[in-house]
């Protein structure tokens, strides 16, 4: 594994998959970060332009031209589609293609800007947990806004985050894009084994049902459920190593430029220390889930409705 000193940039030993589409601006920034890390094996997957969308073909062409700027010693494989597969099918197929060649590696999309030490973080932990099936996913993004969990460089979680991540073929082999392996009737029961909060469970059950019904166009949620139902751990750094620079009106999913998760500053991680206990920090997960699913607001509303109902019942009995 290459050595990193204070005056050098880290060069990764892992293969990298770079998923691109039609955003030359963000693609250039992420590509420049990959160029610094100089992966020896680089896989580039690009979905085709959307039919009937003005400018898509030109933007896709300009985006693909950026990755022709590879100027370091590198084996390159490309998967450039002529037709548009969409976010769900396109990204998941690109990852399957990547893992058909590689036992492990790093995945970056065109809006996920990595700190240089993200690559060191992934290299170190891909090697450390290569054969440890308790661990399935290494993420680079930290959404805790400065709150650290434990004294180590990272903590364990139940949640997968896919804004810059790394994993192994052994994990992707369990991936089920359409959630065909899972019976809807069992989901609430099993989710209660993970999160002991009815509103949190309700939120995940609704997402599961919408993904299974095709109402949510997401390749990432099935990865969440694969991790949940295999009772496995996700590694999350205690500093933020990935900044999502793609929040804009032109994005596929991240449309709100003022989103709290947009452009979170990057921090280099330094020397990597490892936690002693293999248990998920559920409160860390819940802090994000509460924010994303409005759990506290929904709980206050439910309690308020319950309070009004009790008052109504008491009023009826008094009149009787």
Short mmCIF file of C-alpha atoms in Angstrom, two decimals:
data_model
loop_
_atom_site.label_atom_id
_atom_site.label_comp_id
_atom_site.label_asym_id
_atom_site.label_seq_id
_atom_site.Cartn_x
_atom_site.Cartn_y
_atom_site.Cartn_z
CA UNK A 1 0.00 0.00 0.00
CA UNK A 2 1.50 3.42 -0.95
CA UNK A 3 2.76 5.55 1.91
CA UNK A 4 1.28 8.98 2.61
CA UNK A 5 3.35 11.65 4.32
CA UNK A 6 2.42 15.23 5.13
CA UNK A 7 3.78 16.55 1.83
CA UNK A 8 2.47 13.88 -0.53
CA UNK A 9 -0.85 12.95 -2.07
CA UNK A 10 -2.07 9.43 -1.51
CA UNK A 11 -2.15 7.05 -4.48
CA UNK A 12 -4.74 4.33 -4.15
CA UNK A 13 -4.12 0.62 -4.56
CA UNK A 14 -7.83 -0.14 -5.12
CA UNK A 15 -9.70 -0.32 -8.39
CA UNK A 16 -12.13 2.60 -8.86
CA UNK A 17 -15.50 2.69 -10.61
CA UNK A 18 -16.46 6.17 -11.79
CA UNK A 19 -20.15 6.51 -12.73
CA UNK A 20 -20.89 9.50 -14.96
CA UNK A 21 -23.78 10.85 -17.02
CA UNK A 22 -24.38 14.39 -18.26
CA UNK A 23 -22.74 16.81 -15.81
CA UNK A 24 -19.34 17.86 -17.14
CA UNK A 25 -18.84 20.45 -14.39
CA UNK A 26 -19.06 18.12 -11.40
CA UNK A 27 -17.50 15.26 -13.37
CA UNK A 28 -14.37 17.32 -13.99
CA UNK A 29 -13.94 18.07 -10.27
CA UNK A 30 -14.37 14.45 -9.21
CA UNK A 31 -12.15 13.24 -12.04
CA UNK A 32 -9.42 15.65 -10.94
CA UNK A 33 -9.56 14.13 -7.44
CA UNK A 34 -9.33 10.62 -8.93
CA UNK A 35 -6.38 11.74 -11.04
CA UNK A 36 -4.50 12.75 -7.86
CA UNK A 37 -5.12 9.28 -6.39
CA UNK A 38 -3.89 7.60 -9.61
CA UNK A 39 -5.76 4.27 -9.44
CA UNK A 40 -4.02 1.57 -11.46
CA UNK A 41 -7.39 0.21 -12.60
CA UNK A 42 -10.16 2.64 -13.50
CA UNK A 43 -13.64 1.62 -14.64
CA UNK A 44 -15.83 4.31 -16.19
CA UNK A 45 -19.56 3.75 -16.75
CA UNK A 46 -21.77 6.27 -18.54
CA UNK A 47 -25.51 6.05 -19.11
CA UNK A 48 -26.85 7.12 -22.49
CA UNK A 49 -28.63 10.44 -23.12
CA UNK A 50 -32.34 10.60 -22.41
CA UNK A 51 -34.51 10.68 -25.54
CA UNK A 52 -36.38 13.94 -26.04
CA UNK A 53 -34.32 15.89 -23.49
CA UNK A 54 -32.76 18.93 -25.20
CA UNK A 55 -29.00 19.16 -24.77
CA UNK A 56 -28.63 15.73 -23.15
CA UNK A 57 -26.66 14.21 -26.02
CA UNK A 58 -24.18 17.11 -26.10
CA UNK A 59 -23.73 17.14 -22.30
CA UNK A 60 -23.20 13.38 -22.28
CA UNK A 61 -20.60 13.72 -25.02
CA UNK A 62 -18.79 16.52 -23.17
CA UNK A 63 -18.82 14.49 -19.96
CA UNK A 64 -17.33 11.43 -21.61
CA UNK A 65 -14.58 13.53 -23.14
CA UNK A 66 -13.38 14.54 -19.67
CA UNK A 67 -12.35 11.02 -18.77
CA UNK A 68 -10.19 10.86 -21.90
CA UNK A 69 -7.75 13.06 -19.93
CA UNK A 70 -6.19 10.08 -18.13
CA UNK A 71 -2.48 10.90 -18.00
CA UNK A 72 -1.13 8.34 -15.52
CA UNK A 73 -0.26 4.65 -15.83
CA UNK A 74 -3.69 3.06 -15.66
CA UNK A 75 -5.72 0.18 -17.08
CA UNK A 76 -9.06 1.58 -18.24
CA UNK A 77 -12.31 -0.20 -18.95
CA UNK A 78 -15.42 1.65 -20.16
CA UNK A 79 -19.13 0.88 -20.27
CA UNK A 80 -20.63 3.65 -22.40
CA UNK A 81 -24.31 3.13 -23.18
CA UNK A 82 -25.99 4.44 -26.32
CA UNK A 83 -29.46 4.29 -24.73
CA UNK A 84 -30.59 5.60 -21.37
CA UNK A 85 -31.16 2.94 -18.68
CA UNK A 86 -32.12 5.42 -15.94
CA UNK A 87 -30.67 5.95 -12.50
CA UNK A 88 -31.91 2.73 -10.89
CA UNK A 89 -31.00 0.28 -13.63
CA UNK A 90 -28.03 2.19 -15.02
CA UNK A 91 -26.08 2.60 -11.78
CA UNK A 92 -26.85 -0.89 -10.44
CA UNK A 93 -25.79 -2.45 -13.76
CA UNK A 94 -22.57 -0.43 -13.71
CA UNK A 95 -21.73 -1.71 -10.23
CA UNK A 96 -22.50 -5.30 -11.27
CA UNK A 97 -20.19 -4.82 -14.26
CA UNK A 98 -17.44 -3.51 -11.98
CA UNK A 99 -17.67 -6.41 -9.55
CA UNK A 100 -17.68 -8.92 -12.40
CA UNK A 101 -14.02 -7.96 -12.80
CA UNK A 102 -13.01 -6.95 -9.26
CA UNK A 103 -13.24 -8.68 -5.87
CA UNK A 104 -13.35 -5.29 -4.12
CA UNK A 105 -13.15 -1.63 -4.96
CA UNK A 106 -14.22 1.99 -4.65
CA UNK A 107 -17.33 3.50 -6.25
CA UNK A 108 -17.69 7.22 -6.99
CA UNK A 109 -20.49 8.99 -8.84
CA UNK A 110 -19.98 12.19 -10.76
CA UNK A 111 -21.21 14.46 -7.94
CA UNK A 112 -19.31 12.84 -5.04
CA UNK A 113 -16.11 14.80 -4.50
CA UNK A 114 -13.61 12.85 -2.34
CA UNK A 115 -10.95 14.09 0.03
CA UNK A 116 -7.61 12.57 -0.92
CA UNK A 117 -7.50 10.49 2.26
CA UNK A 118 -10.85 8.91 1.32
CA UNK A 119 -8.80 6.58 -0.88
CA UNK A 120 -6.44 5.70 1.98
CA UNK A 121 -9.47 5.10 4.23
CA UNK A 122 -11.02 2.72 1.70
CA UNK A 123 -7.76 0.90 0.92
CA UNK A 124 -7.03 0.33 4.59
CA UNK A 125 -10.48 -0.98 5.49
CA UNK A 126 -11.03 -3.02 2.34
CA UNK A 127 -7.91 -4.91 3.29
CA UNK A 128 -8.66 -5.13 7.03
CA UNK A 129 -12.23 -6.44 6.62
CA UNK A 130 -11.84 -8.33 3.36
CA UNK A 131 -12.84 -11.65 4.94
CA UNK A 132 -14.90 -10.32 7.85
CA UNK A 133 -18.51 -10.89 6.83
CA UNK A 134 -19.77 -8.76 9.71
CA UNK A 135 -18.77 -5.73 7.63
CA UNK A 136 -20.39 -5.10 4.25
CA UNK A 137 -19.96 -1.44 3.38
CA UNK A 138 -17.43 1.40 3.78
CA UNK A 139 -18.74 4.90 3.21
CA UNK A 140 -16.89 8.18 2.88
CA UNK A 141 -19.65 10.62 3.78
CA UNK A 142 -20.36 11.68 7.35
CA UNK A 143 -23.68 13.44 7.97
CA UNK A 144 -23.20 14.10 11.69
CA UNK A 145 -22.09 17.76 11.29
CA UNK A 146 -19.15 17.53 13.67
CA UNK A 147 -20.60 15.06 16.18
CA UNK A 148 -18.14 12.19 16.70
CA UNK A 149 -19.07 8.73 17.88
CA UNK A 150 -16.31 7.12 19.90
CA UNK A 151 -12.60 7.88 19.92
CA UNK A 152 -11.67 5.96 16.76
CA UNK A 153 -11.42 7.14 13.14
CA UNK A 154 -14.75 5.52 12.31
CA UNK A 155 -17.82 3.96 13.86
CA UNK A 156 -20.20 1.18 12.87
CA UNK A 157 -23.71 1.78 11.60
CA UNK A 158 -26.76 -0.06 10.26
CA UNK A 159 -27.19 2.48 7.45
CA UNK A 160 -25.51 2.43 4.07
CA UNK A 161 -24.54 5.77 2.53
CA UNK A 162 -23.54 5.74 -1.13
CA UNK A 163 -21.99 9.16 -1.69
CA UNK A 164 -18.57 7.66 -2.20
CA UNK A 165 -18.17 4.13 -0.90
CA UNK A 166 -16.29 0.87 -1.14
CA UNK A 167 -17.25 -2.77 -0.82
CA UNK A 168 -16.62 -6.33 -1.93
CA UNK A 169 -18.04 -8.66 -4.55
CA UNK A 170 -19.17 -10.95 -1.70
CA UNK A 171 -21.60 -8.18 -0.66
CA UNK A 172 -22.84 -7.22 -4.11
CA UNK A 173 -23.66 -10.88 -4.79
CA UNK A 174 -26.51 -10.45 -2.27
CA UNK A 175 -27.85 -7.34 -4.00
CA UNK A 176 -31.51 -7.64 -5.03
CA UNK A 177 -32.58 -4.66 -7.14
CA UNK A 178 -36.29 -5.56 -7.18
CA UNK A 179 -36.37 -6.86 -3.58
CA UNK A 180 -37.74 -10.14 -4.88
CA UNK A 181 -36.13 -12.10 -2.04
CA UNK A 182 -38.20 -10.34 0.58
CA UNK A 183 -41.85 -10.76 1.52
CA UNK A 184 -43.65 -7.51 2.34
CA UNK A 185 -45.58 -9.16 5.17
CA UNK A 186 -42.34 -9.82 7.06
CA UNK A 187 -40.76 -6.38 6.71
CA UNK A 188 -42.34 -4.58 9.68
CA UNK A 189 -41.53 -7.47 11.98
CA UNK A 190 -37.91 -7.63 10.87
CA UNK A 191 -37.39 -3.86 10.92
CA UNK A 192 -38.52 -3.80 14.56
CA UNK A 193 -35.51 -5.99 15.31
CA UNK A 194 -33.32 -3.16 14.04
CA UNK A 195 -35.09 0.04 15.16
CA UNK A 196 -37.37 0.02 18.21
CA UNK A 197 -39.48 2.98 17.10
CA UNK A 198 -42.83 2.53 15.38
CA UNK A 199 -42.50 5.69 13.27
CA UNK A 200 -39.02 4.76 12.08
CA UNK A 201 -40.23 1.26 11.23
CA UNK A 202 -43.27 2.70 9.45
CA UNK A 203 -41.00 4.94 7.36
CA UNK A 204 -38.81 2.05 6.24
CA UNK A 205 -41.79 -0.20 5.53
CA UNK A 206 -43.30 2.51 3.31
CA UNK A 207 -40.00 2.89 1.45
CA UNK A 208 -39.69 -0.86 1.02
CA UNK A 209 -43.21 -1.14 -0.38
CA UNK A 210 -42.70 1.81 -2.75
CA UNK A 211 -39.39 0.45 -4.03
CA UNK A 212 -40.91 -3.00 -4.54
CA UNK A 213 -43.88 -1.45 -6.36
CA UNK A 214 -41.58 0.58 -8.60
CA UNK A 215 -42.75 3.93 -7.21
CA UNK A 216 -39.23 4.91 -6.07
CA UNK A 217 -36.54 4.97 -8.74
CA UNK A 218 -33.60 4.10 -6.50
CA UNK A 219 -30.77 1.58 -6.76
CA UNK A 220 -29.52 2.58 -3.29
CA UNK A 221 -32.46 1.60 -1.07
CA UNK A 222 -32.18 -2.09 -2.03
CA UNK A 223 -28.58 -1.90 -0.77
CA UNK A 224 -29.91 -0.55 2.55
CA UNK A 225 -32.33 -3.46 2.85
CA UNK A 226 -29.69 -6.04 1.91
CA UNK A 227 -27.60 -4.71 4.78
CA UNK A 228 -30.54 -4.61 7.22
CA UNK A 229 -31.67 -8.13 6.50
CA UNK A 230 -28.16 -9.59 6.70
CA UNK A 231 -27.63 -7.95 10.11
CA UNK A 232 -24.39 -6.42 8.93
CA UNK A 233 -22.29 -3.37 9.71
CA UNK A 234 -21.42 -0.24 7.76
CA UNK A 235 -18.23 1.72 8.41
CA UNK A 236 -18.67 5.51 8.65
CA UNK A 237 -15.71 7.87 9.14
CA UNK A 238 -15.80 10.27 12.07
CA UNK A 239 -14.96 13.11 9.68
CA UNK A 240 -16.51 13.88 6.31
CA UNK A 241 -14.50 12.50 3.38
CA UNK A 242 -17.08 13.07 0.61
CA UNK A 243 -18.83 16.28 -0.41
CA UNK A 244 -21.92 16.01 -2.60
CA UNK A 245 -21.44 18.86 -5.09
CA UNK A 246 -24.37 17.89 -7.28
CA UNK A 247 -27.33 19.57 -5.58
CA UNK A 248 -28.98 21.63 -8.32
CA UNK A 249 -32.16 21.94 -10.35
CA UNK A 250 -30.52 19.82 -13.07
CA UNK A 251 -29.82 16.86 -10.79
CA UNK A 252 -31.74 13.58 -10.88
CA UNK A 253 -32.52 13.33 -7.16
CA UNK A 254 -30.61 16.06 -5.28
CA UNK A 255 -32.56 19.07 -6.54
CA UNK A 256 -32.51 21.52 -3.61
CA UNK A 257 -29.34 23.62 -3.66
CA UNK A 258 -30.04 24.69 -0.06
CA UNK A 259 -30.27 21.13 1.25
CA UNK A 260 -28.48 20.63 4.56
CA UNK A 261 -26.38 17.88 2.95
CA UNK A 262 -25.19 19.96 -0.01
CA UNK A 263 -21.46 20.73 -0.24
CA UNK A 264 -20.51 19.58 3.27
CA UNK A 265 -16.84 20.57 3.74
CA UNK A 266 -14.16 17.92 3.39
CA UNK A 267 -11.74 16.94 6.15
CA UNK A 268 -8.66 14.71 5.76
CA UNK A 269 -8.72 11.79 8.16
CA UNK A 270 -5.07 11.40 9.21
CA UNK A 271 -3.88 8.20 10.87
CA UNK A 272 -6.60 5.57 11.01
CA UNK A 273 -7.52 4.02 14.36
CA UNK A 274 -10.01 1.19 14.76
CA UNK A 275 -12.88 0.71 17.24
CA UNK A 276 -12.67 -2.15 19.71
CA UNK A 277 -16.39 -3.03 19.66
CA UNK A 278 -18.39 -4.29 16.69
CA UNK A 279 -21.74 -2.75 17.51
CA UNK A 280 -23.73 -0.18 15.49
CA UNK A 281 -24.15 3.34 16.87
CA UNK A 282 -27.94 3.35 16.60
CA UNK A 283 -28.25 6.88 18.00
CA UNK A 284 -26.04 8.13 15.19
CA UNK A 285 -28.34 6.42 12.68
CA UNK A 286 -31.44 7.80 14.38
CA UNK A 287 -30.11 11.35 14.29
CA UNK A 288 -30.07 11.12 10.48
CA UNK A 289 -33.33 9.18 10.23
CA UNK A 290 -35.10 11.71 12.48
CA UNK A 291 -33.90 14.51 10.22
CA UNK A 292 -34.70 12.80 6.92
CA UNK A 293 -38.07 11.30 7.89
CA UNK A 294 -39.31 14.14 10.16
CA UNK A 295 -39.78 11.66 13.00
CA UNK A 296 -39.93 14.21 15.84
CA UNK A 297 -42.46 16.37 14.00
CA UNK A 298 -44.61 13.34 13.19
CA UNK A 299 -44.41 12.16 16.80
CA UNK A 300 -45.52 15.55 18.12
CA UNK A 301 -48.41 15.55 15.67
CA UNK A 302 -49.42 12.01 16.65
CA UNK A 303 -49.23 12.88 20.34
CA UNK A 304 -51.26 16.03 19.74
CA UNK A 305 -53.95 14.09 17.91
CA UNK A 306 -53.93 11.50 20.67
CA UNK A 307 -54.30 14.19 23.31
CA UNK A 308 -57.24 15.76 21.51
CA UNK A 309 -58.88 12.35 21.17
CA UNK A 310 -58.53 11.71 24.91
CA UNK A 311 -60.05 15.11 25.70
CA UNK A 312 -62.94 14.34 23.36
CA UNK A 313 -63.58 11.00 25.08
CA UNK A 314 -63.53 12.64 28.51
CA UNK A 315 -65.93 15.31 27.30
CA UNK A 316 -68.36 12.68 26.01
CA UNK A 317 -68.31 10.80 29.32
CA UNK A 318 -68.86 13.99 31.32
CA UNK A 319 -71.93 14.85 29.25
CA UNK A 320 -73.22 11.34 29.69
#
